[in-house]
C-alpha cells in the first residue's frame, strides 16, 4: 500500500491501512477459492471481509468522510455509495444467494470494486485527510474508532 505522503504516521490512518491490507489478503483467498470452484470457502472469506469492514466503514463514514465532505462532496458521496454496493453483495454470503449460480461472479466483480475503492482511499482520502483535517476532526475520528470497540494489533 501507499507510503509516500506520511499519512500512515497517524494512528487512525495506520489502522485503516492495516485493515485495507487484511482485506486485500482476504480478497486473494476469495479468488483462490473461486478458481477452485469452492463457493462455501468464498462465502467464508466474504463473511470475514464483511466483519472487518463493518467497524472500518463506521470510522470512515462517521469520522473521515464528514470531515472531508465540505471540500470533496462528490467524492465522499461516491465512496459511501460504493460502501453500500459492496456491503450488499458481501451480506449475501449469509443466505440463500449461495445457491445462486451468479453469486460467485457477482462477488468477484464486487471485490474488484472493493480493490479499486481501497486504492481511492489510500491514494486520495488518506492524504487529503492528512492535509485538511483539524485536531478536533481527528479527535472525532478517534472517538468513532473507540465506539466501534475495535483496535488492530500490530500485524
PDB file of C-alpha atoms in Angstrom:
ATOM      1  CA  UNK A   1       0.000   0.000   0.000  1.00  0.00           C
ATOM      2  CA  UNK A   2       0.945   3.651  -0.266  1.00  0.00           C
ATOM      3  CA  UNK A   3       3.663   5.116   1.919  1.00  0.00           C
ATOM      4  CA  UNK A   4       4.551   8.269   0.014  1.00  0.00           C
ATOM      5  CA  UNK A   5       2.769  11.030   1.944  1.00  0.00           C
ATOM      6  CA  UNK A   6       3.402  10.029   5.534  1.00  0.00           C
ATOM      7  CA  UNK A   7      -0.259   9.757   6.465  1.00  0.00           C
ATOM      8  CA  UNK A   8       0.327   6.317   7.975  1.00  0.00           C
ATOM      9  CA  UNK A   9       2.273   8.005  10.761  1.00  0.00           C
ATOM     10  CA  UNK A  10      -1.140   8.905  12.187  1.00  0.00           C
ATOM     11  CA  UNK A  11      -2.615   6.070  14.234  1.00  0.00           C
ATOM     12  CA  UNK A  12      -6.096   6.400  12.725  1.00  0.00           C
ATOM     13  CA  UNK A  13      -4.813   6.173   9.162  1.00  0.00           C
ATOM     14  CA  UNK A  14      -2.389   3.401  10.044  1.00  0.00           C
ATOM     15  CA  UNK A  15      -5.234   1.301  11.446  1.00  0.00           C
ATOM     16  CA  UNK A  16      -7.407   1.902   8.393  1.00  0.00           C
ATOM     17  CA  UNK A  17      -4.456   0.990   6.173  1.00  0.00           C
ATOM     18  CA  UNK A  18      -3.810  -2.220   8.122  1.00  0.00           C
ATOM     19  CA  UNK A  19      -7.470  -3.119   7.674  1.00  0.00           C
ATOM     20  CA  UNK A  20      -7.163  -2.479   3.946  1.00  0.00           C
ATOM     21  CA  UNK A  21      -4.142  -4.760   3.807  1.00  0.00           C
ATOM     22  CA  UNK A  22      -6.045  -7.531   5.578  1.00  0.00           C
ATOM     23  CA  UNK A  23      -8.977  -7.097   3.198  1.00  0.00           C
ATOM     24  CA  UNK A  24      -6.658  -7.341   0.184  1.00  0.00           C
ATOM     25  CA  UNK A  25      -5.251 -10.592   1.579  1.00  0.00           C
ATOM     26  CA  UNK A  26      -8.769 -11.947   2.070  1.00  0.00           C
ATOM     27  CA  UNK A  27      -9.688 -10.923  -1.475  1.00  0.00           C
ATOM     28  CA  UNK A  28      -6.830 -13.077  -2.734  1.00  0.00           C
ATOM     29  CA  UNK A  29      -8.211 -16.003  -0.726  1.00  0.00           C
ATOM     30  CA  UNK A  30     -11.647 -15.484  -2.285  1.00  0.00           C
ATOM     31  CA  UNK A  31     -10.073 -15.508  -5.743  1.00  0.00           C
ATOM     32  CA  UNK A  32      -8.236 -18.746  -4.956  1.00  0.00           C
ATOM     33  CA  UNK A  33     -11.458 -20.350  -3.716  1.00  0.00           C
ATOM     34  CA  UNK A  34     -13.259 -19.102  -6.827  1.00  0.00           C
ATOM     35  CA  UNK A  35     -10.586 -20.641  -9.044  1.00  0.00           C
ATOM     36  CA  UNK A  36     -11.144 -23.944  -7.264  1.00  0.00           C
ATOM     37  CA  UNK A  37     -14.937 -23.669  -7.551  1.00  0.00           C
ATOM     38  CA  UNK A  38     -15.326 -23.659  -3.762  1.00  0.00           C
ATOM     39  CA  UNK A  39     -18.336 -21.381  -3.181  1.00  0.00           C
ATOM     40  CA  UNK A  40     -18.525 -22.252   0.526  1.00  0.00           C
ATOM     41  CA  UNK A  41     -14.949 -21.009   1.068  1.00  0.00           C
ATOM     42  CA  UNK A  42     -15.698 -17.901  -0.981  1.00  0.00           C
ATOM     43  CA  UNK A  43     -18.621 -17.215   1.334  1.00  0.00           C
ATOM     44  CA  UNK A  44     -16.495 -17.828   4.425  1.00  0.00           C
ATOM     45  CA  UNK A  45     -13.902 -15.283   3.294  1.00  0.00           C
ATOM     46  CA  UNK A  46     -16.643 -12.848   2.224  1.00  0.00           C
ATOM     47  CA  UNK A  47     -18.053 -13.007   5.770  1.00  0.00           C
ATOM     48  CA  UNK A  48     -14.567 -12.282   7.168  1.00  0.00           C
ATOM     49  CA  UNK A  49     -14.259  -9.279   4.870  1.00  0.00           C
ATOM     50  CA  UNK A  50     -17.699  -8.035   5.926  1.00  0.00           C
ATOM     51  CA  UNK A  51     -16.813  -8.405   9.624  1.00  0.00           C
ATOM     52  CA  UNK A  52     -13.615  -6.417   9.121  1.00  0.00           C
ATOM     53  CA  UNK A  53     -15.292  -3.730   7.024  1.00  0.00           C
ATOM     54  CA  UNK A  54     -18.159  -3.105   9.472  1.00  0.00           C
ATOM     55  CA  UNK A  55     -16.192  -1.068  12.026  1.00  0.00           C
ATOM     56  CA  UNK A  56     -13.826   0.210   9.332  1.00  0.00           C
ATOM     57  CA  UNK A  57     -16.724   1.729   7.403  1.00  0.00           C
ATOM     58  CA  UNK A  58     -18.082   3.328  10.583  1.00  0.00           C
ATOM     59  CA  UNK A  59     -14.772   5.121  11.139  1.00  0.00           C
ATOM     60  CA  UNK A  60     -14.755   6.360   7.562  1.00  0.00           C
ATOM     61  CA  UNK A  61     -18.403   7.358   7.297  1.00  0.00           C
ATOM     62  CA  UNK A  62     -18.762   8.936  10.726  1.00  0.00           C
ATOM     63  CA  UNK A  63     -15.231  10.299  11.102  1.00  0.00           C
ATOM     64  CA  UNK A  64     -13.206  10.877   7.945  1.00  0.00           C
ATOM     65  CA  UNK A  65     -15.841  11.394   5.269  1.00  0.00           C
ATOM     66  CA  UNK A  66     -17.886  14.070   7.090  1.00  0.00           C
ATOM     67  CA  UNK A  67     -14.684  15.983   7.806  1.00  0.00           C
ATOM     68  CA  UNK A  68     -13.806  15.948   4.087  1.00  0.00           C
ATOM     69  CA  UNK A  69     -17.319  16.361   2.660  1.00  0.00           C
ATOM     70  CA  UNK A  70     -17.241  20.164   2.528  1.00  0.00           C
ATOM     71  CA  UNK A  71     -14.153  20.125   0.312  1.00  0.00           C
ATOM     72  CA  UNK A  72     -14.875  16.902  -1.608  1.00  0.00           C
ATOM     73  CA  UNK A  73     -18.663  16.340  -1.567  1.00  0.00           C
ATOM     74  CA  UNK A  74     -18.938  14.293  -4.770  1.00  0.00           C
ATOM     75  CA  UNK A  75     -16.017  12.037  -3.910  1.00  0.00           C
ATOM     76  CA  UNK A  76     -17.299  11.330  -0.386  1.00  0.00           C
ATOM     77  CA  UNK A  77     -20.807  10.590  -1.714  1.00  0.00           C
ATOM     78  CA  UNK A  78     -19.356   8.218  -4.321  1.00  0.00           C
ATOM     79  CA  UNK A  79     -17.318   6.355  -1.713  1.00  0.00           C
ATOM     80  CA  UNK A  80     -20.360   5.981   0.541  1.00  0.00           C
ATOM     81  CA  UNK A  81     -22.384   4.656  -2.390  1.00  0.00           C
ATOM     82  CA  UNK A  82     -19.638   2.128  -3.076  1.00  0.00           C
ATOM     83  CA  UNK A  83     -19.779   1.061   0.581  1.00  0.00           C
ATOM     84  CA  UNK A  84     -23.492   0.282   0.167  1.00  0.00           C
ATOM     85  CA  UNK A  85     -22.923  -1.690  -3.037  1.00  0.00           C
ATOM     86  CA  UNK A  86     -20.053  -3.687  -1.527  1.00  0.00           C
ATOM     87  CA  UNK A  87     -21.915  -4.347   1.729  1.00  0.00           C
ATOM     88  CA  UNK A  88     -24.969  -5.625  -0.144  1.00  0.00           C
ATOM     89  CA  UNK A  89     -23.083  -8.339  -2.026  1.00  0.00           C
ATOM     90  CA  UNK A  90     -20.957  -9.322   0.974  1.00  0.00           C
ATOM     91  CA  UNK A  91     -24.155  -9.710   3.023  1.00  0.00           C
ATOM     92  CA  UNK A  92     -25.333 -12.321   0.527  1.00  0.00           C
ATOM     93  CA  UNK A  93     -22.662 -14.692   1.872  1.00  0.00           C
ATOM     94  CA  UNK A  94     -25.083 -15.427   4.718  1.00  0.00           C
ATOM     95  CA  UNK A  95     -28.126 -16.588   2.857  1.00  0.00           C
ATOM     96  CA  UNK A  96     -29.848 -18.304   0.000  1.00  0.00           C
ATOM     97  CA  UNK A  97     -27.688 -16.497  -2.539  1.00  0.00           C
ATOM     98  CA  UNK A  98     -25.046 -19.182  -2.138  1.00  0.00           C
ATOM     99  CA  UNK A  99     -27.262 -21.398  -4.299  1.00  0.00           C
ATOM    100  CA  UNK A 100     -27.489 -18.684  -6.957  1.00  0.00           C
ATOM    101  CA  UNK A 101     -25.066 -19.600  -9.751  1.00  0.00           C
ATOM    102  CA  UNK A 102     -24.459 -15.881 -10.445  1.00  0.00           C
ATOM    103  CA  UNK A 103     -23.333 -15.091  -6.883  1.00  0.00           C
ATOM    104  CA  UNK A 104     -19.662 -16.154  -7.241  1.00  0.00           C
ATOM    105  CA  UNK A 105     -19.199 -13.925 -10.298  1.00  0.00           C
ATOM    106  CA  UNK A 106     -21.044 -11.030  -8.620  1.00  0.00           C
ATOM    107  CA  UNK A 107     -18.816 -11.431  -5.568  1.00  0.00           C
ATOM    108  CA  UNK A 108     -15.660 -11.349  -7.695  1.00  0.00           C
ATOM    109  CA  UNK A 109     -16.910  -8.236  -9.512  1.00  0.00           C
ATOM    110  CA  UNK A 110     -17.714  -6.604  -6.170  1.00  0.00           C
ATOM    111  CA  UNK A 111     -14.273  -7.433  -4.839  1.00  0.00           C
ATOM    112  CA  UNK A 112     -12.799  -5.797  -7.951  1.00  0.00           C
ATOM    113  CA  UNK A 113     -14.790  -2.697  -6.999  1.00  0.00           C
ATOM    114  CA  UNK A 114     -13.580  -3.010  -3.402  1.00  0.00           C
ATOM    115  CA  UNK A 115      -9.947  -3.221  -4.511  1.00  0.00           C
ATOM    116  CA  UNK A 116     -10.362  -0.080  -6.625  1.00  0.00           C
ATOM    117  CA  UNK A 117     -12.211   1.584  -3.731  1.00  0.00           C
ATOM    118  CA  UNK A 118      -9.314   0.838  -1.385  1.00  0.00           C
ATOM    119  CA  UNK A 119      -6.883   2.450  -3.812  1.00  0.00           C
ATOM    120  CA  UNK A 120      -9.040   5.590  -3.957  1.00  0.00           C
ATOM    121  CA  UNK A 121      -8.989   5.801  -0.186  1.00  0.00           C
ATOM    122  CA  UNK A 122      -5.279   5.075   0.129  1.00  0.00           C
ATOM    123  CA  UNK A 123      -4.238   7.464  -2.624  1.00  0.00           C
ATOM    124  CA  UNK A 124      -6.923  10.133  -2.206  1.00  0.00           C
ATOM    125  CA  UNK A 125      -8.836  10.163   1.056  1.00  0.00           C
ATOM    126  CA  UNK A 126      -5.990   9.431   3.444  1.00  0.00           C
ATOM    127  CA  UNK A 127      -3.554  12.013   2.032  1.00  0.00           C
ATOM    128  CA  UNK A 128      -6.401  14.559   1.843  1.00  0.00           C
ATOM    129  CA  UNK A 129      -7.275  13.857   5.466  1.00  0.00           C
ATOM    130  CA  UNK A 130      -3.666  14.456   6.456  1.00  0.00           C
ATOM    131  CA  UNK A 131      -3.761  17.835   4.704  1.00  0.00           C
ATOM    132  CA  UNK A 132      -7.265  19.011   5.629  1.00  0.00           C
ATOM    133  CA  UNK A 133      -8.382  17.631   8.992  1.00  0.00           C
ATOM    134  CA  UNK A 134      -8.028  19.722  12.119  1.00  0.00           C
ATOM    135  CA  UNK A 135      -7.050  18.357  15.507  1.00  0.00           C
ATOM    136  CA  UNK A 136     -10.715  18.403  16.525  1.00  0.00           C
ATOM    137  CA  UNK A 137     -11.705  16.400  13.436  1.00  0.00           C
ATOM    138  CA  UNK A 138      -9.011  13.809  14.180  1.00  0.00           C
ATOM    139  CA  UNK A 139     -10.422  13.558  17.689  1.00  0.00           C
ATOM    140  CA  UNK A 140     -13.827  12.752  16.176  1.00  0.00           C
ATOM    141  CA  UNK A 141     -12.235  10.027  14.038  1.00  0.00           C
ATOM    142  CA  UNK A 142     -10.605   8.565  17.152  1.00  0.00           C
ATOM    143  CA  UNK A 143     -13.884   8.766  19.081  1.00  0.00           C
ATOM    144  CA  UNK A 144     -15.699   6.873  16.324  1.00  0.00           C
ATOM    145  CA  UNK A 145     -12.990   4.202  16.376  1.00  0.00           C
ATOM    146  CA  UNK A 146     -13.354   3.913  20.149  1.00  0.00           C
ATOM    147  CA  UNK A 147     -17.138   3.488  19.791  1.00  0.00           C
ATOM    148  CA  UNK A 148     -16.641   0.618  17.352  1.00  0.00           C
ATOM    149  CA  UNK A 149     -14.732  -1.238  20.039  1.00  0.00           C
ATOM    150  CA  UNK A 150     -12.109  -2.416  17.546  1.00  0.00           C
ATOM    151  CA  UNK A 151      -8.410  -1.884  17.609  1.00  0.00           C
ATOM    152  CA  UNK A 152      -5.964  -3.784  15.486  1.00  0.00           C
ATOM    153  CA  UNK A 153      -2.874  -5.238  16.972  1.00  0.00           C
ATOM    154  CA  UNK A 154       0.337  -4.928  15.023  1.00  0.00           C
ATOM    155  CA  UNK A 155       0.439  -7.353  12.082  1.00  0.00           C
TER     156      UNK A 155
END
